[in-house]
Amino acid sequence: MAEEVLISNKQVVLKNYVIGFPQESDLEIIASSIELNVPEAIQDAVLVKNLYLSCDPYMCGCMSKPVGPSIVSSFEPGKPLYGFGVVKVVDSTHPNYKKGDLAWGVPGITAFGGFHEVCSPKKGEYVFVSAASGAIGQIVGQFAKLLGCYVAGSAGSNEKVDMLKNKFRFDEAFYYKEESDLDAALKSRFPEGIDIYFDSVGGKMLDTVLLNMRIRGRIAACGMISQYNLDKPEGLRNLMSIIGKRVHVEGFVTGDFYHLYPKFLELIIPYIKQDEIVYVEDVGEGLESGPTSLIGLFTGRNVGKQLVVGAHE
Amino acid sequence: MAEEVLISNKQVVLKNYVIGFPQESDLEIIASSIELNVPEAIQDAVLVKNLYLSCDPYMCGCMSKPVGPSIVSSFEPGKPLYGFGVVKVVDSTHPNYKKGDLAWGVPGITAFGGFHEVCSPKKGEYVFVSAASGAIGQIVGQFAKLLGCYVAGSAGSNEKVDMLKNKFRFDEAFYYKEESDLDAALKSRFPEGIDIYFDSVGGKMLDTVLLNMRIRGRIAACGMISQYNLDKPEGLRNLMSIIGKRVHVEGFVTGDFYHLYPKFLELIIPYIKQDEIVYVEDVGEGLESGPTSLIGLFTGRNVGKQLVVGAHE
């Protein structure tokens, strides 16, 4: 019989469904206590301790009231948020997990699958990444550089632009809010046009990129964060470029690539060990920092991959 | 030495660059005379008689003043229009052609390549075709039916809708101008959603289809005729569907598929002989009908593939 210990347990709870971007006031921290064991009568159950929690933009959509069928399920008002993370098994009645096991995992798999599987990149191609200092963008850019591509990125502050150029070794980067003419900003970085656009923002940036694609260019539609808080998304007017330039646009979600996890780890672990891929994380300490950390994604306050540390072990 | 015969030669000439949709008054018929031989000093030249001339929507773009690099070359004011057709060789100094040869050809290859190569269709899938009674749409729909797909189409008159249902054996068809709610019109024909959309119109139809795509649906971007006459194309707001539904959008032009011509003929000739693929043509008699026939494409007046007969042999 497992030992029975009552401990305090904090949760970040959704107060009400959100319209537009969520605010910190839409979330609250609730404390209760739980027993650290899985009752033996419950088969195949696992109790875990959250070490690292991942804050991801898709969670915005989960806070809205569900309208019709959707591929992401909504959070429920009054119930805790859930997502990806690194967890430690505290108790288990599941045959595949035992106490002390660590389980994955924060997606870098999205960058891997989205770039290598969707974009079919080739050495020497011209690659543009938006939200390039973010969790996915920074990895996509480094994958592209390692493959021998030319890479430019856009980001939401001068600090992030510096990071792209100096830390992540992008060839070019710009602060999109300071560019009065987005088309000119792209043309000056891509005089030959863009072969691959890894899109995490949508809206006006995507529309302008469409004007700058090369023949048989590819657009990986990963996210459209610029649109998540709008009642009515911005209108895109340059779709006609898709025909003449024979552009491929392809949407995907992280779950499409789970089967590639072993291949992903095989590729990325040596790169990380040899410092050929570096990673910037923005870490909130303690679950109390959860609301601030999560909402920061939508105001652009965070730099790099946003995490919340629940516990270090 | 070739016989020297002076004959009258008519041309359809572009008067001035066009803004928006062309009008008949933008074109004029000019008559001159030519000799029916290729001077022997000119190597590898062929003189042809135009039997059938193809009127195609892309020609709208060729009548506009060129802005920057483009994949279609513009017609020149004061010079005759040119395009696809069926021609008979009248004289030749080219080793591959001799007097009396017939040369191709009107594109049905666009329907073949766009559907079979771009859409990767499978038996039982749900296929939607816009401008479905047009030159390309009618063939795409029939290819889809022959493959065992469910096919619905939209068209620009009740006469065309009848033709789709009764002549081309579409499962469903609707007159889009009579549908006050395009989304409802699509949902009633596609309660399970759309696997393949063969798009020749763009704009609002494309935007509404995006809301009705199934997971891993494919959109073949063949044309956007609804947008050709607009200074500023309509804004599309439903691009976000591409991500969640993992939609592929792919643009193409006819020239991408020329290498498939033998494969195309091998497939389509037996079908035509066995009446399993039928074809509706709207034929203008004589080059004088050229301007009316061509402009009719943009007002929706023509029914089926628009041709102009220059001569029957």
XYZ file of C-alpha atoms in Angstrom:
626
model
C 0.000 0.000 0.000
C 1.317 3.427 -0.986
C 2.182 5.870 1.799
C -0.558 8.421 2.534
C 0.746 11.980 2.715
C -1.452 15.062 2.492
C 0.309 17.935 0.791
C -0.680 21.344 -0.474
C -1.488 21.510 -4.168
C -1.782 24.739 -6.166
C -3.647 25.118 -9.439
C -3.944 27.855 -12.048
C -7.655 28.018 -12.716
C -9.591 29.659 -15.580
C -12.174 32.021 -14.085
C -14.331 32.597 -17.169
C -14.197 32.061 -20.893
C -12.076 34.724 -22.550
C -12.883 36.960 -25.520
C -9.815 38.121 -27.472
C -6.431 37.877 -25.735
C -6.585 36.624 -22.136
C -5.644 38.910 -19.224
C -3.960 37.880 -15.982
C -7.264 38.653 -14.245
C -8.887 35.813 -16.211
C -6.808 33.364 -14.170
C -6.491 32.689 -10.463
C -4.362 30.530 -8.189
C -6.280 28.094 -6.022
C -4.712 26.016 -3.255
C -6.059 22.748 -1.941
C -4.476 19.595 -0.581
C -4.131 16.113 -2.069
C -2.868 12.686 -1.056
C 0.300 11.597 -2.782
C -0.959 8.220 -3.849
C -3.088 6.582 -6.480
C -5.782 4.424 -4.844
C -4.994 0.792 -5.669
C -8.505 0.232 -6.977
C -7.835 2.637 -9.852
C -6.104 0.763 -12.677
C -3.546 2.254 -15.041
C -3.389 5.628 -13.285
C -0.373 7.864 -12.741
C 0.074 10.700 -10.243
C 2.727 13.191 -11.328
C 4.547 16.207 -9.952
C 4.902 19.044 -12.471
C 8.526 20.130 -12.728
C 8.439 22.327 -15.822
C 5.279 23.651 -17.407
C 5.199 24.905 -20.964
C 3.319 28.118 -21.834
C 2.225 27.959 -25.459
C 0.235 30.297 -27.719
C -2.337 27.628 -28.642
C -3.573 27.873 -25.025
C -5.225 31.170 -25.928
C -7.703 29.261 -28.102
C -8.432 26.846 -25.237
C -9.591 29.718 -23.029
C -12.345 30.770 -25.442
C -15.846 29.368 -25.373
C -15.928 26.443 -27.795
C -17.822 27.195 -31.025
C -18.615 24.043 -32.960
C -16.184 21.137 -33.306
C -12.527 22.024 -32.748
C -9.255 20.138 -32.680
C -8.168 21.708 -29.389
C -10.443 21.095 -26.436
C -11.337 24.105 -24.323
C -10.406 24.587 -20.700
C -13.391 24.669 -18.359
C -14.139 27.709 -16.185
C -13.455 26.816 -12.559
C -11.075 24.024 -13.566
C -7.250 24.112 -13.784
C -5.414 24.747 -17.067
C -3.475 21.804 -18.482
C -0.750 21.501 -21.098
C 2.700 20.134 -21.870
C 5.497 19.823 -19.375
C 8.183 17.712 -17.786
C 6.784 15.680 -14.940
C 8.023 13.213 -12.332
C 5.961 10.155 -11.450
C 5.021 10.212 -7.740
C 2.811 7.149 -7.709
C 1.526 4.742 -10.334
C -0.744 1.775 -10.892
C 0.165 1.804 -14.590
C 2.511 -0.997 -15.673
C 4.586 1.321 -17.916
C 5.389 3.929 -15.243
C 6.993 3.659 -11.835
C 7.680 6.187 -9.079
C 10.609 8.464 -9.949
C 10.206 8.216 -13.742
C 10.492 11.453 -15.706
C 8.157 11.993 -18.629
C 8.408 14.511 -21.493
C 8.164 17.060 -22.688
C 8.282 20.481 -24.169
C 7.716 20.622 -27.913
C 10.746 21.453 -30.092
C 9.231 18.672 -32.139
C 6.966 21.323 -33.708
C 10.005 23.134 -35.085
C 11.511 19.853 -36.267
C 8.390 18.494 -37.958
C 7.214 21.839 -39.272
C 10.551 22.660 -40.843
C 11.958 19.317 -41.970
C 8.714 17.542 -42.884
C 6.480 20.362 -44.106
C 9.012 22.722 -45.737
C 11.272 20.145 -47.463
C 14.230 22.531 -47.069
C 17.308 22.377 -49.298
C 20.791 23.779 -48.789
C 21.140 27.335 -50.060
C 17.442 28.199 -49.887
C 16.141 31.508 -48.540
C 14.226 31.054 -45.291
C 12.117 33.603 -43.416
C 10.889 32.982 -39.860
C 8.391 35.224 -38.037
C 8.177 35.329 -34.236
C 11.727 34.131 -34.732
C 12.971 34.491 -31.172
C 10.038 32.469 -29.830
C 10.109 28.866 -28.683
C 9.671 27.432 -32.168
C 11.214 30.178 -34.301
C 14.631 30.066 -32.643
C 14.937 26.344 -33.335
C 13.620 26.572 -36.906
C 16.194 29.281 -37.678
C 19.040 27.208 -36.279
C 17.930 24.076 -38.142
C 17.915 26.155 -41.318
C 21.400 27.571 -40.677
C 22.769 24.080 -39.942
C 21.373 22.948 -43.294
C 23.179 25.771 -45.125
C 20.201 28.049 -45.754
C 20.137 31.849 -45.632
C 17.887 32.796 -42.705
C 16.208 36.050 -41.726
C 13.716 36.549 -38.929
C 11.302 39.116 -37.570
C 10.717 39.739 -33.872
C 8.925 42.126 -31.546
C 11.764 44.125 -29.951
C 15.304 45.293 -30.650
C 16.551 43.043 -27.842
C 15.075 40.042 -29.639
C 16.585 41.154 -32.953
C 20.033 41.296 -31.318
C 19.483 37.830 -29.924
C 18.557 36.479 -33.378
C 21.682 37.894 -34.977
C 24.185 37.275 -32.199
C 22.976 34.271 -30.281
C 21.073 32.285 -32.881
C 23.300 33.252 -35.830
C 20.521 34.409 -38.155
C 21.886 36.197 -41.239
C 19.403 39.030 -40.855
C 16.687 40.109 -38.439
C 14.344 43.064 -38.032
C 11.933 44.533 -35.493
C 8.678 44.449 -37.448
C 6.988 47.271 -35.521
C 9.738 49.673 -36.591
C 9.325 48.903 -40.294
C 6.837 51.312 -41.823
C 6.939 49.380 -45.121
C 6.880 45.641 -44.465
C 7.208 44.835 -48.161
C 10.378 46.921 -48.421
C 11.693 45.333 -45.215
C 11.315 41.881 -46.761
C 12.629 42.869 -50.185
C 15.805 44.308 -48.671
C 16.457 41.039 -46.763
C 15.301 38.829 -49.643
C 16.207 40.508 -52.933
C 15.874 37.073 -54.614
C 12.617 36.252 -52.810
C 11.699 33.701 -50.149
C 11.784 29.914 -50.648
C 10.445 28.975 -47.219
C 8.297 30.982 -44.822
C 7.753 29.504 -41.377
C 4.677 31.427 -40.242
C 3.674 31.808 -36.613
C 1.926 35.172 -36.888
C -0.438 35.242 -39.910
C -2.219 38.475 -40.819
C -0.389 41.319 -42.533
C 3.016 39.623 -42.329
C 1.720 36.530 -44.137
C -0.030 38.697 -46.723
C 3.188 40.623 -47.421
C 5.299 37.477 -47.559
C 2.948 36.128 -50.262
C 4.155 38.975 -52.500
C 7.761 37.931 -51.927
C 7.660 34.170 -52.435
C 9.811 32.486 -55.062
C 8.517 29.966 -57.603
C 7.610 26.717 -55.789
C 8.045 28.348 -52.394
C 6.619 26.721 -49.280
C 4.725 28.260 -46.392
C 4.460 26.283 -43.167
C 1.363 27.540 -41.338
C 2.261 26.942 -37.702
C 0.313 29.710 -35.966
C -1.357 33.075 -36.487
C -0.829 34.763 -33.138
C -1.481 38.244 -34.565
C -5.067 37.161 -35.219
C -6.014 35.347 -32.015
C -7.381 38.432 -30.257
C -9.363 39.816 -33.174
C -13.122 39.432 -33.431
C -12.726 39.428 -37.179
C -9.360 38.335 -38.572
C -7.514 40.679 -40.938
C -8.311 40.209 -44.623
C -5.527 38.726 -46.757
C -5.466 40.076 -50.300
C -2.451 38.489 -51.950
C -3.581 34.895 -52.287
C -3.348 35.226 -56.045
C 0.442 34.973 -55.737
C -0.060 31.337 -54.770
C -1.083 30.447 -58.318
C 1.553 32.162 -60.407
C 4.353 31.276 -58.008
C 3.056 27.700 -57.461
C 3.312 28.188 -53.723
C 2.500 25.358 -51.294
C 0.806 26.372 -48.071
C 0.474 23.644 -45.472
C -1.005 23.717 -42.006
C 0.049 21.398 -39.206
C -0.223 20.895 -35.466
C 2.347 19.455 -33.077
C 0.461 16.202 -32.675
C 1.128 15.371 -36.334
C 4.782 14.776 -35.482
C 4.759 12.743 -32.264
C 5.796 9.654 -34.216
C 8.966 11.538 -35.202
C 10.109 12.007 -31.600
C 12.930 9.430 -31.721
C 14.244 10.908 -35.006
C 14.007 14.402 -33.516
C 15.976 13.484 -30.383
C 18.609 11.682 -32.436
C 19.167 14.861 -34.441
C 18.925 17.506 -31.754
C 20.748 15.970 -28.760
C 24.205 15.982 -30.397
C 23.628 19.522 -31.664
C 22.707 20.717 -28.166
C 25.730 18.938 -26.614
C 28.045 20.584 -29.160
C 26.434 24.017 -28.674
C 25.394 24.060 -32.321
C 21.845 24.603 -31.233
C 21.300 26.992 -28.358
C 18.078 27.748 -26.610
C 16.760 30.773 -24.743
C 14.160 30.208 -22.056
C 12.138 32.681 -20.047
C 11.463 30.955 -16.764
C 8.780 31.904 -14.264
C 9.547 30.569 -10.765
C 6.708 28.823 -8.971
C 3.169 28.151 -10.070
C 2.212 31.608 -8.769
C 4.065 33.040 -11.792
C 1.810 30.986 -14.118
C -0.737 33.663 -15.061
C 1.943 36.331 -15.678
C 4.092 33.921 -17.680
C 1.228 32.719 -19.835
C -0.266 36.136 -20.552
C 3.205 37.484 -21.443
C 3.092 35.335 -24.600
C 0.333 37.501 -26.026
C 1.880 40.860 -25.174
C 5.331 39.858 -26.445
C 6.902 40.423 -23.019
C 8.618 37.036 -22.796
C 11.950 36.388 -24.516
C 12.374 32.882 -25.877
C 10.562 29.777 -24.730
C 8.238 30.550 -21.798
C 8.331 28.036 -18.948
C 7.032 27.882 -15.424
C 9.038 25.885 -12.900
C 6.777 24.072 -10.489
C 9.650 22.254 -8.803
C 13.287 21.568 -9.682
C 13.068 17.873 -8.846
C 10.454 26.794 -103.868
C 7.176 27.256 -101.977
C 4.218 28.690 -103.893
C 3.640 32.397 -103.337
C 0.011 33.220 -102.644
C -1.158 36.496 -101.104
C -4.156 35.984 -98.872
C -6.136 38.123 -96.471
C -5.148 37.706 -92.831
C -7.244 38.969 -89.918
C -5.940 39.664 -86.460
C -7.542 40.469 -83.104
C -5.443 43.357 -81.828
C -5.211 44.852 -78.327
C -5.903 48.593 -78.577
C -4.648 49.664 -75.150
C -3.661 48.141 -71.826
C -6.744 47.244 -69.828
C -7.594 48.105 -66.210
C -9.945 45.598 -64.520
C -11.948 43.301 -66.776
C -11.434 43.897 -70.508
C -14.301 45.181 -72.687
C -14.968 44.314 -76.317
C -14.020 47.905 -77.161
C -10.471 47.202 -75.947
C -10.014 44.902 -78.945
C -10.240 45.477 -82.687
C -10.102 43.348 -85.835
C -7.420 44.364 -88.299
C -7.109 42.866 -91.772
C -3.922 42.701 -93.819
C -2.538 40.255 -96.315
C 0.314 37.762 -96.080
C 2.149 35.332 -98.305
C 1.521 31.687 -97.571
C 5.137 30.635 -97.433
C 8.131 30.714 -95.143
C 11.112 32.302 -96.956
C 13.710 29.574 -97.450
C 16.395 31.715 -95.835
C 14.577 31.484 -92.510
C 15.560 28.285 -90.721
C 13.313 26.269 -88.429
C 10.238 28.393 -89.059
C 6.642 27.245 -89.342
C 3.671 29.112 -90.855
C 0.353 27.897 -89.460
C -3.348 28.373 -90.102
C -5.397 28.752 -86.932
C -8.284 26.292 -86.929
C -9.473 26.534 -83.336
C -8.479 29.295 -80.923
C -8.844 28.866 -77.194
C -10.246 31.726 -75.069
C -8.884 31.410 -71.539
C -9.269 33.490 -68.363
C -5.493 33.954 -67.923
C -5.601 36.182 -71.020
C -7.194 38.876 -68.863
C -3.882 39.260 -67.022
C -1.983 39.520 -70.316
C -4.019 42.570 -71.332
C -2.912 44.585 -68.288
C 0.185 46.746 -68.231
C 3.005 44.589 -66.854
C 3.998 45.523 -63.284
C 7.323 43.987 -62.321
C 8.339 40.455 -63.295
C 5.456 38.134 -64.131
C 5.108 34.556 -65.281
C 2.692 35.461 -68.075
C 3.985 37.877 -70.669
C 1.706 40.754 -71.555
C 0.199 41.374 -74.965
C 1.431 44.548 -76.644
C -0.963 47.338 -77.604
C -1.234 47.474 -81.394
C -0.165 43.822 -81.716
C -2.358 40.719 -82.095
C -3.354 38.541 -79.137
C -1.840 35.068 -79.034
C -2.703 31.923 -77.140
C -3.413 28.212 -77.422
C -5.172 26.565 -80.298
C -5.279 23.817 -82.894
C -3.333 24.758 -85.964
C -2.533 23.312 -89.368
C 0.941 23.702 -90.813
C 0.803 25.632 -94.112
C 4.524 25.860 -94.778
C 7.629 24.870 -92.869
C 11.410 25.034 -92.917
C 11.507 23.182 -89.582
C 12.608 19.535 -89.840
C 9.957 18.363 -87.336
C 6.933 19.863 -89.122
C 5.649 19.482 -92.657
C 2.744 21.022 -94.582
C -0.588 19.537 -93.493
C 0.498 18.604 -89.953
C -1.930 19.403 -87.159
C -0.530 20.676 -83.877
C -2.168 20.867 -80.446
C -3.889 21.925 -78.418
C -6.494 23.160 -76.076
C -5.641 22.572 -72.416
C -7.633 19.873 -70.615
C -4.177 19.079 -69.328
C -4.796 21.737 -66.655
C -7.732 19.743 -65.307
C -5.719 16.533 -65.483
C -2.583 17.854 -63.795
C -4.410 20.072 -61.335
C -6.691 17.297 -60.174
C -4.580 14.153 -60.391
C -1.160 15.612 -59.545
C -1.993 18.450 -57.135
C -5.033 17.050 -55.317
C -3.930 13.406 -54.883
C -7.586 12.317 -54.996
C -8.793 9.055 -53.507
C -11.977 7.070 -54.117
C -14.838 8.165 -51.879
C -13.498 11.649 -51.150
C -15.697 14.762 -51.160
C -14.801 17.096 -54.022
C -16.009 20.632 -54.634
C -15.417 22.432 -57.942
C -16.142 26.118 -58.525
C -16.755 27.529 -62.016
C -17.671 23.908 -62.518
C -19.259 24.186 -65.954
C -16.206 25.949 -67.359
C -13.518 24.484 -69.553
C -11.514 23.058 -66.673
C -14.237 22.491 -64.063
C -16.354 20.190 -66.233
C -13.391 17.876 -66.796
C -12.229 17.956 -63.162
C -15.733 16.971 -62.026
C -15.889 14.077 -64.446
C -12.407 12.841 -63.516
C -13.559 12.910 -59.871
C -16.762 10.966 -60.639
C -14.821 8.361 -62.630
C -12.563 7.900 -59.610
C -15.553 7.260 -57.332
C -15.631 10.614 -55.524
C -18.706 12.575 -54.435
C -18.705 15.780 -56.513
C -20.566 19.050 -56.141
C -20.045 22.184 -58.187
C -21.008 25.834 -58.259
C -21.804 27.755 -61.420
C -23.126 31.122 -62.560
C -26.615 30.301 -63.916
C -29.420 27.793 -63.488
C -28.770 26.553 -67.023
C -25.208 25.700 -66.013
C -26.386 23.994 -62.835
C -28.699 21.772 -64.921
C -25.802 20.935 -67.188
C -23.632 19.944 -64.226
C -26.262 17.604 -62.825
C -27.611 16.133 -66.031
C -24.822 16.227 -68.545
C -21.696 15.987 -66.395
C -23.230 13.733 -63.733
C -22.243 15.846 -60.712
C -23.932 14.674 -57.502
C -24.917 18.210 -56.569
C -24.682 21.693 -58.041
C -25.832 25.178 -57.118
C -26.121 28.643 -58.629
C -23.904 30.648 -56.273
C -25.559 34.017 -56.931
C -28.867 32.648 -55.646
C -27.399 31.450 -52.344
C -27.710 34.189 -49.734
C -25.636 32.128 -47.281
C -22.682 30.529 -49.029
C -21.601 28.715 -45.874
C -25.018 27.093 -45.517
C -24.994 26.237 -49.237
C -21.724 24.360 -48.802
C -22.689 22.705 -45.511
C -25.886 21.318 -47.027
C -23.912 19.760 -49.937
C -20.991 18.724 -47.736
C -22.300 17.793 -44.279
C -19.051 15.851 -43.723
C -16.861 18.646 -45.110
C -14.717 18.952 -48.236
C -11.617 16.861 -48.952
C -10.679 18.533 -52.223
C -11.520 22.012 -53.482
C -10.593 22.782 -57.070
C -10.622 26.577 -57.016
C -10.975 28.694 -60.129
C -12.672 31.707 -58.543
C -10.916 32.711 -55.301
C -12.392 35.477 -53.137
C -15.438 34.889 -50.972
C -16.002 31.343 -52.255
C -12.470 30.301 -51.297
C -12.819 32.004 -47.906
C -16.056 30.124 -47.193
C -14.655 26.809 -48.399
C -11.802 27.219 -45.896
C -14.403 26.957 -43.112
C -15.666 23.677 -44.578
C -12.468 21.754 -45.251
C -11.849 18.366 -43.681
C -8.658 17.383 -41.873
C -5.816 17.077 -44.439
C -7.959 18.580 -47.172
C -6.354 19.880 -50.342
C -7.038 23.076 -52.254
C -5.822 23.304 -55.839
C -5.424 27.006 -56.641
C -6.054 27.103 -60.381
C -7.500 30.591 -60.839
C -9.210 33.454 -59.015
C -11.417 34.910 -61.745
C -13.650 36.712 -59.219
C -10.656 38.884 -58.320
C -9.179 39.750 -61.732
C -11.191 42.926 -62.201
C -10.741 44.319 -58.706
C -8.275 47.095 -57.943
C -7.887 45.607 -54.496
C -8.649 41.899 -54.096
C -11.197 40.852 -51.462
C -9.765 40.115 -48.020
C -9.750 36.468 -46.940
C -10.287 35.990 -43.217
C -10.415 32.248 -42.682
C -6.804 31.286 -43.294
C -6.561 30.098 -39.701
C -8.544 26.997 -40.721
C -5.465 25.909 -42.660
C -3.576 25.197 -39.441
C -6.115 23.260 -37.395
C -7.338 21.291 -40.398
C -3.811 20.731 -41.777
C -4.958 21.928 -45.181
C -2.614 21.927 -48.196
C -3.035 24.797 -50.609
C -1.066 24.526 -53.829
C -0.880 26.821 -56.799
C -0.053 25.693 -60.323
C -0.125 26.810 -63.931
C -0.798 24.770 -67.050
C 2.826 24.810 -68.125
C 3.740 22.712 -65.069
C 2.036 19.723 -66.656
C 3.149 19.735 -70.307
C 5.410 16.757 -69.624
C 2.262 14.791 -68.656
C 0.645 15.219 -72.068
C 1.187 11.605 -73.219
C -0.199 10.261 -69.914
C -3.159 12.640 -70.173
C -4.032 11.572 -73.723
C -3.693 7.906 -72.816
C -6.261 8.408 -70.040
C -8.725 10.744 -71.691
C -9.004 9.439 -75.270
C -10.666 6.111 -74.317
C -13.005 7.962 -71.932
C -14.048 10.379 -74.687
C -14.547 7.534 -77.188
C -16.757 5.691 -74.694
C -18.723 8.843 -73.808
C -17.558 8.572 -70.209
C -16.201 12.079 -70.455
C -18.313 14.583 -72.332
C -17.431 18.107 -73.205
C -19.456 21.259 -73.776
C -17.987 23.925 -76.004
C -19.181 27.412 -76.767
C -17.982 28.104 -80.271
C -17.653 31.515 -81.875
C -17.610 31.304 -85.680
C -14.895 33.304 -87.433
C -12.165 35.487 -86.038
C -14.625 38.391 -85.999
C -16.304 36.686 -83.031
C -12.997 36.756 -81.132
C -13.551 39.861 -79.000
C -17.124 38.861 -78.044
C -16.061 35.285 -77.253
C -13.114 36.320 -75.143
C -14.914 39.034 -73.173
C -17.788 36.614 -72.488
C -15.481 34.655 -70.183
C -15.432 37.513 -67.713
C -19.160 38.193 -67.735
C -20.090 34.505 -67.442
C -22.009 34.589 -70.729
C -20.293 31.572 -72.273
C -21.354 28.034 -71.439
C -18.510 25.517 -71.319
C -15.177 25.791 -73.042
C -14.994 28.965 -75.158
C -13.492 28.511 -78.605
C -13.227 30.574 -81.740
C -13.176 28.709 -85.039
C -10.829 30.371 -87.499
C -11.304 27.672 -90.119
C -12.667 24.127 -90.099
C -9.718 22.702 -92.025
